[in-house]
mmCIF file of C-alpha atoms in Angstrom:
data_model
loop_
_atom_site.group_PDB
_atom_site.id
_atom_site.type_symbol
_atom_site.label_atom_id
_atom_site.label_comp_id
_atom_site.label_asym_id
_atom_site.label_seq_id
_atom_site.Cartn_x
_atom_site.Cartn_y
_atom_site.Cartn_z
ATOM 1 C CA MET A 14 -22.184 -17.255 -21.336
ATOM 2 C CA SER A 15 -18.616 -17.721 -20.070
ATOM 3 C CA ASP A 16 -17.713 -17.452 -16.371
ATOM 4 C CA LYS A 17 -14.685 -15.303 -17.228
ATOM 5 C CA GLN A 18 -15.126 -11.556 -17.228
ATOM 6 C CA GLN A 19 -13.923 -9.789 -20.318
ATOM 7 C CA PRO A 20 -11.490 -6.919 -19.759
ATOM 8 C CA ASP A 21 -13.095 -3.509 -19.922
ATOM 9 C CA ASP A 22 -11.625 -1.937 -23.043
ATOM 10 C CA SER A 23 -14.238 0.758 -23.482
ATOM 11 C CA PRO A 24 -13.009 4.311 -24.160
ATOM 12 C CA GLN A 25 -14.030 5.310 -20.605
ATOM 13 C CA ALA A 26 -12.144 2.424 -18.947
ATOM 14 C CA PRO A 27 -8.813 4.242 -18.411
ATOM 15 C CA HIS A 28 -10.616 7.207 -16.825
ATOM 16 C CA ARG A 29 -12.652 4.962 -14.530
ATOM 17 C CA GLN A 30 -9.587 2.893 -13.621
ATOM 18 C CA TRP A 31 -7.580 6.063 -12.927
ATOM 19 C CA ASN A 32 -10.278 7.324 -10.559
ATOM 20 C CA GLU A 33 -10.365 3.962 -8.754
ATOM 21 C CA LEU A 34 -6.572 4.008 -8.378
ATOM 22 C CA LEU A 35 -6.683 7.543 -6.978
ATOM 23 C CA GLN A 36 -9.215 6.453 -4.360
ATOM 24 C CA GLU A 37 -7.040 3.508 -3.310
ATOM 25 C CA MET A 38 -3.958 5.711 -3.171
ATOM 26 C CA ARG A 39 -5.745 8.308 -1.045
ATOM 27 C CA VAL A 40 -6.596 5.653 1.526
ATOM 28 C CA MET A 41 -3.011 4.390 1.659
ATOM 29 C CA GLN A 42 -1.481 7.868 1.664
ATOM 30 C CA THR A 43 -3.458 9.051 4.678
ATOM 31 C CA GLY A 44 -2.322 6.093 6.767
ATOM 32 C CA ILE A 45 1.298 6.421 5.686
ATOM 33 C CA GLN A 46 1.330 10.157 6.386
ATOM 34 C CA ILE A 47 -0.048 9.683 9.886
ATOM 35 C CA LEU A 48 2.467 6.929 10.621
ATOM 36 C CA ALA A 49 5.311 9.024 9.182
ATOM 37 C CA ALA A 50 4.251 11.959 11.373
ATOM 38 C CA PHE A 51 4.489 9.792 14.477
ATOM 39 C CA LEU A 52 7.876 8.489 13.363
ATOM 40 C CA ILE A 53 9.138 12.016 12.709
ATOM 41 C CA ILE A 54 8.280 13.276 16.201
ATOM 42 C CA LEU A 55 9.535 10.183 18.015
ATOM 43 C CA PRO A 56 13.153 11.372 18.493
ATOM 44 C CA PHE A 57 11.873 14.500 20.199
ATOM 45 C CA GLN A 58 10.315 12.481 23.008
ATOM 46 C CA SER A 59 12.328 12.260 26.217
ATOM 47 C CA ARG A 60 12.237 8.434 26.349
ATOM 48 C CA PHE A 61 13.847 8.160 22.894
ATOM 49 C CA GLU A 62 17.203 8.568 24.652
ATOM 50 C CA ILE A 63 16.933 5.014 26.010
ATOM 51 C CA VAL A 64 16.845 3.558 22.492
ATOM 52 C CA GLU A 65 20.025 1.641 21.685
ATOM 53 C CA GLU A 66 22.062 2.192 18.517
ATOM 54 C CA ARG A 67 20.665 -0.826 16.641
ATOM 55 C CA GLU A 68 17.133 0.299 17.546
ATOM 56 C CA GLN A 69 17.958 3.765 16.202
ATOM 57 C CA ILE A 70 19.048 2.154 12.927
ATOM 58 C CA PHE A 71 15.792 0.168 12.843
ATOM 59 C CA TYR A 72 13.914 3.427 13.482
ATOM 60 C CA LEU A 73 15.758 5.232 10.675
ATOM 61 C CA ILE A 74 14.918 2.413 8.250
ATOM 62 C CA LEU A 75 11.232 2.729 9.177
ATOM 63 C CA LEU A 76 11.312 6.520 8.827
ATOM 64 C CA ILE A 77 13.011 6.379 5.423
ATOM 65 C CA ALA A 78 10.579 3.677 4.267
ATOM 66 C CA ALA A 79 7.616 5.868 5.286
ATOM 67 C CA VAL A 80 8.991 8.843 3.371
ATOM 68 C CA LEU A 81 9.747 6.744 0.285
ATOM 69 C CA LEU A 82 6.240 5.257 0.315
ATOM 70 C CA ILE A 83 4.721 8.746 0.446
ATOM 71 C CA VAL A 84 6.886 9.887 -2.477
ATOM 72 C CA LEU A 85 6.150 6.698 -4.409
ATOM 73 C CA LEU A 86 2.418 7.342 -4.056
ATOM 74 C CA ILE A 87 2.891 10.745 -5.653
ATOM 75 C CA VAL A 88 4.748 9.362 -8.703
ATOM 76 C CA PRO A 89 1.633 8.395 -10.740
ATOM 77 C CA VAL A 90 0.167 11.854 -10.159
ATOM 78 C CA ALA A 91 3.431 13.493 -11.269
ATOM 79 C CA VAL A 92 3.480 11.322 -14.402
ATOM 80 C CA HIS A 93 -0.176 12.143 -15.037
ATOM 81 C CA ARG A 94 0.609 15.855 -14.787
ATOM 82 C CA HIS A 95 3.598 15.466 -17.119
ATOM 83 C CA PHE A 96 1.549 13.723 -19.815
ATOM 84 C CA PHE A 97 -1.665 15.684 -19.199
ATOM 85 C CA GLY A 98 -3.692 16.136 -22.384
ATOM 86 C CA GLN A 99 -1.550 13.746 -24.446
ATOM 87 C CA ARG A 100 -4.145 10.938 -24.337
ATOM 88 C CA VAL A 101 -1.862 8.400 -22.651
ATOM 89 C CA LYS A 102 -4.024 7.692 -19.624
ATOM 90 C CA ALA A 103 -3.669 3.926 -20.139
ATOM 91 C CA THR A 104 0.082 4.324 -19.519
ATOM 92 C CA THR A 105 -0.573 6.349 -16.383
ATOM 93 C CA VAL A 106 -3.114 3.785 -15.162
ATOM 94 C CA HIS A 107 -0.636 0.963 -15.750
ATOM 95 C CA LEU A 108 2.071 2.794 -13.782
ATOM 96 C CA GLY A 109 -0.436 3.601 -11.023
ATOM 97 C CA HIS A 110 -1.454 -0.058 -10.841
ATOM 98 C CA ILE A 111 2.154 -1.166 -10.338
ATOM 99 C CA VAL A 112 2.825 1.570 -7.776
ATOM 100 C CA ALA A 113 -0.357 0.743 -5.839
ATOM 101 C CA LYS A 114 0.671 -2.918 -5.577
ATOM 102 C CA VAL A 115 4.198 -2.041 -4.422
ATOM 103 C CA VAL A 116 2.928 0.534 -1.923
ATOM 104 C CA ALA A 117 0.321 -1.849 -0.503
ATOM 105 C CA VAL A 118 3.052 -4.358 0.326
ATOM 106 C CA GLY A 119 5.300 -1.551 1.557
ATOM 107 C CA VAL A 120 2.613 -0.236 3.894
ATOM 108 C CA GLY A 121 2.064 -3.709 5.325
ATOM 109 C CA LEU A 122 5.778 -4.096 5.956
ATOM 110 C CA LEU A 123 6.049 -0.584 7.386
ATOM 111 C CA VAL A 124 3.189 -1.081 9.833
ATOM 112 C CA THR A 125 4.422 -4.476 10.974
ATOM 113 C CA GLY A 126 7.949 -3.075 11.142
ATOM 114 C CA CYS A 127 6.716 -0.322 13.454
ATOM 115 C CA VAL A 128 5.070 -2.896 15.718
ATOM 116 C CA TRP A 129 8.272 -4.939 15.642
ATOM 117 C CA PHE A 130 10.235 -1.796 16.596
ATOM 118 C CA VAL A 131 7.944 -1.027 19.545
ATOM 119 C CA LEU A 132 8.133 -4.639 20.755
ATOM 120 C CA GLN A 133 11.896 -4.576 20.454
ATOM 121 C CA VAL A 134 12.225 -1.355 22.465
ATOM 122 C CA LEU A 135 9.750 -2.436 25.142
ATOM 123 C CA LEU A 136 10.509 -6.164 25.443
ATOM 124 C CA GLY A 137 13.972 -6.634 23.954
ATOM 125 C CA TRP A 138 15.424 -7.910 20.710
ATOM 126 C CA GLN A 139 14.392 -11.538 21.212
ATOM 127 C CA MET A 140 10.712 -10.806 21.880
ATOM 128 C CA GLY A 141 10.664 -8.285 19.047
ATOM 129 C CA LEU A 142 11.963 -10.968 16.716
ATOM 130 C CA PHE A 143 9.703 -13.665 18.177
ATOM 131 C CA ILE A 144 6.521 -11.607 17.693
ATOM 132 C CA GLY A 145 7.492 -9.117 14.980
ATOM 133 C CA GLY A 146 9.004 -11.661 12.596
ATOM 134 C CA PRO A 147 5.912 -13.871 12.316
ATOM 135 C CA LEU A 148 3.712 -10.771 12.192
ATOM 136 C CA MET A 149 5.680 -9.552 9.191
ATOM 137 C CA LEU A 150 5.376 -12.973 7.529
ATOM 138 C CA VAL A 151 1.604 -12.940 8.054
ATOM 139 C CA ALA A 152 1.416 -9.446 6.524
ATOM 140 C CA LEU A 153 3.447 -10.608 3.519
ATOM 141 C CA PHE A 154 1.166 -13.610 3.055
ATOM 142 C CA LEU A 155 -1.979 -11.471 3.282
ATOM 143 C CA LEU A 156 -0.678 -8.833 0.874
ATOM 144 C CA VAL A 157 1.273 -10.976 -1.616
ATOM 145 C CA GLY A 158 0.258 -14.609 -1.269
ATOM 146 C CA LEU A 159 -3.469 -14.379 -0.623
ATOM 147 C CA PRO A 160 -4.280 -12.237 -3.695
ATOM 148 C CA ARG A 161 -2.539 -14.840 -5.852
ATOM 149 C CA ILE A 162 -4.525 -17.787 -4.504
ATOM 150 C CA ILE A 163 -7.973 -16.188 -4.444
ATOM 151 C CA THR A 164 -10.264 -17.407 -7.194
ATOM 152 C CA PRO A 165 -12.094 -14.454 -8.748
ATOM 153 C CA ARG A 166 -15.895 -14.651 -8.577
ATOM 154 C CA ARG A 167 -18.388 -12.910 -10.758
ATOM 155 C CA GLU A 168 -19.997 -10.061 -8.837
ATOM 156 C CA LEU A 169 -23.693 -10.537 -8.169
ATOM 157 C CA ARG A 170 -26.460 -8.132 -7.286
ATOM 158 C CA VAL A 171 -28.146 -8.397 -3.917
ATOM 159 C CA ASN A 172 -31.035 -10.355 -5.444
ATOM 160 C CA GLY A 173 -28.613 -12.900 -6.952
ATOM 161 C CA SER A 174 -28.840 -11.875 -10.605
ATOM 162 C CA GLU A 175 -25.805 -10.819 -12.641
ATOM 163 C CA ASP A 176 -24.795 -7.193 -12.419
ATOM 164 C CA SER A 177 -24.154 -5.732 -15.851
ATOM 165 C CA ASN A 178 -22.211 -2.872 -14.244
ATOM 166 C CA THR A 179 -19.569 -5.015 -12.560
ATOM 167 C CA ASP A 180 -16.174 -3.614 -11.677
ATOM 168 C CA GLN A 181 -13.850 -5.083 -14.272
ATOM 169 C CA SER A 182 -10.746 -3.118 -13.320
ATOM 170 C CA THR A 183 -9.439 -5.761 -10.927
#
C-alpha cells in the first residue's frame, strides 16, 4: 500500500469538506469580531487623544483590515446561498478553501499588527518596529512558510494501526 493518501472524491466529500471549512471559519470569525470590537471602541477612550497622526493611520489600517477580514469570511457563505440547490458545492468548497487560507494569514497579520500598534503607542516607534516587525515575520513564517515545509503524515489510531476514516480534506 502506498504512503500517499488518495484524495477523497466520494459523493459526500464536498459536503464534509464544506462543514469542515465552516468550522474553521467560525473559529477565525469569532476572534476577528472580538478584535474588531475592541478596535472600534478604541477612539472613544480618553487616552486615544494622545495618539499621534501616524499612529492614527496605523490604527485605521488595522480597523479596516479587521472589517475586510470579517466580510471576506462571509463571502463563501454568500456564494453558497447564491448557488444553493444547483449542485456546485465543489466550487463553493474551493472558494472557501482559498478564502480560509487568505483569512488565516490576514488574522495573523492583524493580531501582530495590533500588538505592534500597542507597542508603538506605549514605547515609541522604534520599539514598536524592533519588537513588532520580527513578531510579524514570525507570524508570516508560521502561517505561510511552515505549512509548506511540513511533511504530511498518515493519521494513525491511538493503538498505532491505520485509521480507515482519516481526514483527507487537508
